[in-house]
CSV table of C-alpha atoms in Angstrom, one decimal:
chain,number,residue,atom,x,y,z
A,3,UNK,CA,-152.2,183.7,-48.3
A,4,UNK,CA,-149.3,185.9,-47.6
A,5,UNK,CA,-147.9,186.9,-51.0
A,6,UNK,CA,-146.0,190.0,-53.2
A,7,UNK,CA,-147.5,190.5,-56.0
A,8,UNK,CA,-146.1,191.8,-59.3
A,9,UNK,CA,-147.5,193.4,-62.6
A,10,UNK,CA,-146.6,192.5,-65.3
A,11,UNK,CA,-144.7,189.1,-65.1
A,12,UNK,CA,-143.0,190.0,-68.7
A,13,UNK,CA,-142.9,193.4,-70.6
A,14,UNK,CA,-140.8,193.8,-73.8
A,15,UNK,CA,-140.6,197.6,-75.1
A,16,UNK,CA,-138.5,200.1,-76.8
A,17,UNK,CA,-136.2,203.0,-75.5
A,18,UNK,CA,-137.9,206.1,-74.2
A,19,UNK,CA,-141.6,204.3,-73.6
A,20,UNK,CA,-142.6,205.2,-69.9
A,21,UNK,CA,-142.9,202.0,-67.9
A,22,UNK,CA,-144.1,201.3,-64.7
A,23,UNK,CA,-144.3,198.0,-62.9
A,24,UNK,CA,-146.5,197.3,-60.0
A,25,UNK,CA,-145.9,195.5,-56.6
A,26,UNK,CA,-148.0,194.7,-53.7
A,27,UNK,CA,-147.9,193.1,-50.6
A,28,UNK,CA,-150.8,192.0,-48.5
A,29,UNK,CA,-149.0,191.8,-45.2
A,30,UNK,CA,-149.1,195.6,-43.9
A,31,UNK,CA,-145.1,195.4,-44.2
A,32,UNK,CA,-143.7,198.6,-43.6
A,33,UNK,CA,-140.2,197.9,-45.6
A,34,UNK,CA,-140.6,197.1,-49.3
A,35,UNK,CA,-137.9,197.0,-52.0
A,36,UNK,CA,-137.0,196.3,-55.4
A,37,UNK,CA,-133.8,194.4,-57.2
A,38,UNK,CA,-132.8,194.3,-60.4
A,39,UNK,CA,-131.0,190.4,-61.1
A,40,UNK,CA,-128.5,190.1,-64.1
A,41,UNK,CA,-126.3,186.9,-64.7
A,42,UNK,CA,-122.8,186.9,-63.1
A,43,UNK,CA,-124.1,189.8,-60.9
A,44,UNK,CA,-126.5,188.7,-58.6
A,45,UNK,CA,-129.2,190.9,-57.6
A,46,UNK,CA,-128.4,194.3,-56.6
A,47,UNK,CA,-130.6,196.7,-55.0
A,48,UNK,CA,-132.7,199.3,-56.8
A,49,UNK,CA,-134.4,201.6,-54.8
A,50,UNK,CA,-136.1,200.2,-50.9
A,51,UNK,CA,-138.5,202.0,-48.7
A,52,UNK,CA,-139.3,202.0,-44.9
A,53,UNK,CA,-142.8,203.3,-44.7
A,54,UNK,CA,-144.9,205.2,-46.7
A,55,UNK,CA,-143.4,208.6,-48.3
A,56,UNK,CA,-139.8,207.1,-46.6
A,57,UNK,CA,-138.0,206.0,-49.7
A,58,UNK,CA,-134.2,206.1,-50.3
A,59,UNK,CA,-131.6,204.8,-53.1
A,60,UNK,CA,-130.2,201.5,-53.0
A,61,UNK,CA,-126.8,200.5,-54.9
A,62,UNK,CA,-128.4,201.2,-59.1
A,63,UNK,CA,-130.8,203.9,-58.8
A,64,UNK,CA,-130.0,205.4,-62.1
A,65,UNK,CA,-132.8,205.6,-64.6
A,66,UNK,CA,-135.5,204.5,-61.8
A,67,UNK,CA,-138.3,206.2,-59.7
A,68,UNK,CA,-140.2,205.4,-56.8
A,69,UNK,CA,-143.3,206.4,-54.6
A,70,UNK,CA,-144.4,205.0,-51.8
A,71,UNK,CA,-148.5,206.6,-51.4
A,72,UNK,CA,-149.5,203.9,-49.9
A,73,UNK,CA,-148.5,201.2,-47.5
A,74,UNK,CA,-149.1,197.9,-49.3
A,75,UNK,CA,-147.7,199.1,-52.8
A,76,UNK,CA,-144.1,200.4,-54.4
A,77,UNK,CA,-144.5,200.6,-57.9
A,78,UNK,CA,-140.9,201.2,-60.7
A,79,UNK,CA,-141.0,203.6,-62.3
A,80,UNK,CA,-138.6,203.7,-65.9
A,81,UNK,CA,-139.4,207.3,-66.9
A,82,UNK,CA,-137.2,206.4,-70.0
A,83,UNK,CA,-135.8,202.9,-70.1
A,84,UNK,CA,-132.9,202.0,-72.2
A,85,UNK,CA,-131.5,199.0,-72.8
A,86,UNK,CA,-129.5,198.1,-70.3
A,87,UNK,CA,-132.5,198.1,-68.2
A,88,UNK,CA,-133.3,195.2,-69.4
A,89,UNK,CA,-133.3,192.8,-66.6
A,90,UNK,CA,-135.5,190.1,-63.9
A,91,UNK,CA,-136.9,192.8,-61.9
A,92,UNK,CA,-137.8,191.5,-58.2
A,93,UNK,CA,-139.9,193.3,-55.8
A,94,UNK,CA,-139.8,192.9,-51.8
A,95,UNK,CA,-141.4,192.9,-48.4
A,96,UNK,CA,-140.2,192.6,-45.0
A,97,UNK,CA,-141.7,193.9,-41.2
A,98,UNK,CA,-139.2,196.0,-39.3
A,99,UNK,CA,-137.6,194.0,-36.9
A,100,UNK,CA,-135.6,191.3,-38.5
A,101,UNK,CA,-136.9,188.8,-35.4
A,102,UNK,CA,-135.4,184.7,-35.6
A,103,UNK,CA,-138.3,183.4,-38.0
A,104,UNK,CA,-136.7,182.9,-41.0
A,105,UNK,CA,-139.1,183.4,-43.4
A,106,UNK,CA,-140.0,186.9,-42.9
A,107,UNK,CA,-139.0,188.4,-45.8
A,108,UNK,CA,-141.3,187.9,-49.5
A,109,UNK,CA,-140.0,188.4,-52.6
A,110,UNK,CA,-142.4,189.0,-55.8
A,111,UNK,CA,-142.6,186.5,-58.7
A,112,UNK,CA,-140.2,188.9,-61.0
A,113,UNK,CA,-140.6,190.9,-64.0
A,114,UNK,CA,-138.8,189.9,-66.9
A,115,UNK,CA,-138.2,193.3,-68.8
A,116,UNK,CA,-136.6,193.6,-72.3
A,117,UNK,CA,-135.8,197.2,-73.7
A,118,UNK,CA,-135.4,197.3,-77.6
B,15,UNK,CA,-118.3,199.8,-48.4
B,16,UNK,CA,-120.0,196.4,-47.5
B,17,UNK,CA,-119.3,193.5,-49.3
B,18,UNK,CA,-119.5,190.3,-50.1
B,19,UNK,CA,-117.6,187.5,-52.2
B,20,UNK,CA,-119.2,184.1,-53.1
B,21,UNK,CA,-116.7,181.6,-53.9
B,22,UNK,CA,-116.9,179.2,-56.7
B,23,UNK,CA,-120.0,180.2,-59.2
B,24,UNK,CA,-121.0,176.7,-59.4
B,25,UNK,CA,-120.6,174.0,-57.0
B,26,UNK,CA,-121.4,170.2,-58.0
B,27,UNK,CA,-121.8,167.8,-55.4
B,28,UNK,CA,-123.3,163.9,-55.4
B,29,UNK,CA,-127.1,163.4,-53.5
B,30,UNK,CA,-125.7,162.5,-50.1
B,31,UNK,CA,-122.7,164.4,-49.8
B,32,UNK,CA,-121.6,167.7,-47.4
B,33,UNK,CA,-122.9,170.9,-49.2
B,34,UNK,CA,-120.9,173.7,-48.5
B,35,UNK,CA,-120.9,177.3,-49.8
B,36,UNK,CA,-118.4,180.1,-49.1
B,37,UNK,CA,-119.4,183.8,-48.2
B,38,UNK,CA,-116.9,186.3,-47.2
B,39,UNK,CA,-117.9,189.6,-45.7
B,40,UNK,CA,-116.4,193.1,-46.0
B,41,UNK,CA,-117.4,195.1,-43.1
B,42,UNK,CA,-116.4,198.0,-40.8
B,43,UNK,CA,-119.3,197.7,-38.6
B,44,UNK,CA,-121.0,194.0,-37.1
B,45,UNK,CA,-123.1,192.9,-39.8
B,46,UNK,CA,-126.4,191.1,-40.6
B,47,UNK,CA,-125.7,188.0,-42.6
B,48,UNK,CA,-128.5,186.3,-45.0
B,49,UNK,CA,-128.5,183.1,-47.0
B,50,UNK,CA,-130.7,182.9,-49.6
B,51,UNK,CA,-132.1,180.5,-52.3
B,52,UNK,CA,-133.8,181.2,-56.3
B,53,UNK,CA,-134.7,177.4,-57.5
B,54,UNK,CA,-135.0,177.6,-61.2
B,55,UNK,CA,-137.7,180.4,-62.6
B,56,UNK,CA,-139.1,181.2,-59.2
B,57,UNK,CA,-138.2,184.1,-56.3
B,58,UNK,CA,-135.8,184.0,-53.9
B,59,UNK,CA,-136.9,182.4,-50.6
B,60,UNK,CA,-134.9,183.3,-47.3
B,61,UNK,CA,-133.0,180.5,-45.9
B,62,UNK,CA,-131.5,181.9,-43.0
B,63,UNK,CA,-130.2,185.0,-41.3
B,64,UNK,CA,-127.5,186.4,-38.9
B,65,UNK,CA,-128.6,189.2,-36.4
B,66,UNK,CA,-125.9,188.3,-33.9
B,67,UNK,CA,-127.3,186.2,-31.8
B,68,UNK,CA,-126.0,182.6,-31.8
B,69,UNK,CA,-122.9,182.1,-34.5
B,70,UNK,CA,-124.4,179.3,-35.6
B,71,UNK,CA,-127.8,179.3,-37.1
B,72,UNK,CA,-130.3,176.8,-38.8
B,73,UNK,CA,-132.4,177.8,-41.3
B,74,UNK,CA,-135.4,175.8,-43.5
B,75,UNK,CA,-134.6,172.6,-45.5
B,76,UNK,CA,-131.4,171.2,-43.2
B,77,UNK,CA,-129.3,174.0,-43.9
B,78,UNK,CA,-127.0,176.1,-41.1
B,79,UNK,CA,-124.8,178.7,-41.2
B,80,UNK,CA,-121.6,179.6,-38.9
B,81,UNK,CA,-120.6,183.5,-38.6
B,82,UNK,CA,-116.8,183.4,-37.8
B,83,UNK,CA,-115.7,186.7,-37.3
B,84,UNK,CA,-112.1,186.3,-37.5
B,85,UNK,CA,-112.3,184.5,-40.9
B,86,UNK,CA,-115.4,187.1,-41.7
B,87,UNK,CA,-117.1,183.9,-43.1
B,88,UNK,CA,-120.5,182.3,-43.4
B,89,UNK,CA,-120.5,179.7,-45.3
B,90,UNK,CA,-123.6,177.7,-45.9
B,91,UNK,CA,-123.6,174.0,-44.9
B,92,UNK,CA,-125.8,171.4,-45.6
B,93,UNK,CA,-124.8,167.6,-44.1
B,94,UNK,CA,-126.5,165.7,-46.4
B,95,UNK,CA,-127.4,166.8,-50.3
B,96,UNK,CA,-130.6,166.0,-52.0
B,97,UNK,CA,-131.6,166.2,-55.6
B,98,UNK,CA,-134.6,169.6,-54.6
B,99,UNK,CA,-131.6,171.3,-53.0
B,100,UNK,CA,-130.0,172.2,-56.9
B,101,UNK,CA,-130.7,175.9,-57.0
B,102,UNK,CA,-129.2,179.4,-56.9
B,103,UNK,CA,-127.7,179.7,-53.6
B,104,UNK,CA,-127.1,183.8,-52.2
B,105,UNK,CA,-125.4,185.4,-50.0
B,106,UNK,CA,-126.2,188.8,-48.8
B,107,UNK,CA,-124.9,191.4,-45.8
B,108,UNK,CA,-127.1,194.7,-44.4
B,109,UNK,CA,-125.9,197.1,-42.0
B,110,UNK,CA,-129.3,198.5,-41.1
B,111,UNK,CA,-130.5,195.2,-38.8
B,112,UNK,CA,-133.2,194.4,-41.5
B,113,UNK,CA,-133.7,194.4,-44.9
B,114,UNK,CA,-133.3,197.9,-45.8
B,115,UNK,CA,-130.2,198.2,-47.3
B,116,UNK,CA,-129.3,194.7,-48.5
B,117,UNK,CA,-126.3,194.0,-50.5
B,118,UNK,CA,-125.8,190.9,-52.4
B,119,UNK,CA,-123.1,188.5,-53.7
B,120,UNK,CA,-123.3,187.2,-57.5
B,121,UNK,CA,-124.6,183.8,-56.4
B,122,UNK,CA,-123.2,180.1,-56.6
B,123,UNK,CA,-125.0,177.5,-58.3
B,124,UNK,CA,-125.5,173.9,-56.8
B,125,UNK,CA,-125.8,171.0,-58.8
B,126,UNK,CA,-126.8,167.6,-57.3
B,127,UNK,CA,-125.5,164.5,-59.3
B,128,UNK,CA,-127.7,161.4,-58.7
């Protein structure tokens, strides 16, 4: 089954812990991405990537990291979160060519994050 | 910069009825255009897309969107509502001709009334 996974679903911690959350894909996409969604905002993009070690800022980079090692993963990084990280976290995965099928983009479950 | 503007954050319409849903585009450059639905605790699911081809495309579950350039519109139509349609509905608009780069509007919320 085609499907974007993410780890964890729901992480509450404090300011300053180091965080990571984890996404995969098992569809050897080569784009991947993540959005952050906040109420009355919409979703708004994060960091996305277009192969492995090819990684570039989206429209909120600020206070995130990426890597891309490996094709089938693109894991957050919050080196120090603060609060106003907090946030439904949504990870993505799409093949290169946008094509006419429709469903050719995945989105991950989320990852409800809330930073005391 | 691109843009886009979603009009009306909720939209309530009876089962039956025309759905419609505004998007307006700011754009310089031809865009790619992307509908997209989040029913309630789940992901978002693409509906339909715009890669400037035909202006009027169909996407999953009845819905279709027109691209009109001159209004820079694509508004999300539905002929007939049903009570699994209530959801998050979003527009989004890319540059890059995939999903690189994807910028997205704050989202209007469709309720169905029995």
């Amino acid at each position: 089954e085609a499907q974007v996974t993410q780890n964890p679903r729901y992480l509450i911690t404090v300011t300053g812990k180091k965080l990571t959350v984890t996404c995969s894909q098992n569809m050897n996409h080569e784009y991947m991405s993540w959005y952050r969604q906040d109420p009355g905002l919409g979703l708004r993009q994060i960091y996305y990537s277009m192969n492995v070690e090819v990684t570039d800022k989206g429209d909120v980079p600020e206070g995130y990291k990426v890597s891309r090692k490996e094709k089938r993963n693109f894991p957050l990084i919050l080196e120090s979160p603060s609060p106003n990280q907090t946030s439904l976290y949504f990870c993505a995965s799409s093949p290169p060519l946008a094509g006419e099928n429709p469903k050719t983009q995945y989105f991950g479950p989320g990852t409800r994050l809330l930073v005391l | 910069a691109q843009s886009v503007t979603q009009l009306g954050s909720h939209v309530s319409v009876s089962e039956g009825a025309l759905v419609l849903l505004r998007c307006n585009y700011s754009s310089s450059v031809p865009p790619y255009l992307f509908w997209y639905v989040q029913y309630p605790n789940q992901g978002l699911q693409l509906l339909l897309k715009y890669t400037s081809a035909a202006t009027l495309v169909k996407g999953i579950n009845g819905f279709e969107a027109e691209f009109k350039k001159s209004e820079t519109s694509f508004h999300l139509t539905k002929t007939s509502a049903h009570m699994s349609d209530a959801a998050e509905y979003f527009c989004a608009v890319s540059f890059s001709g995939g999903y690189q780069k994807v910028t997205f509007g704050t989202g209007t919320k469709l309720q169905v009334i029995p």
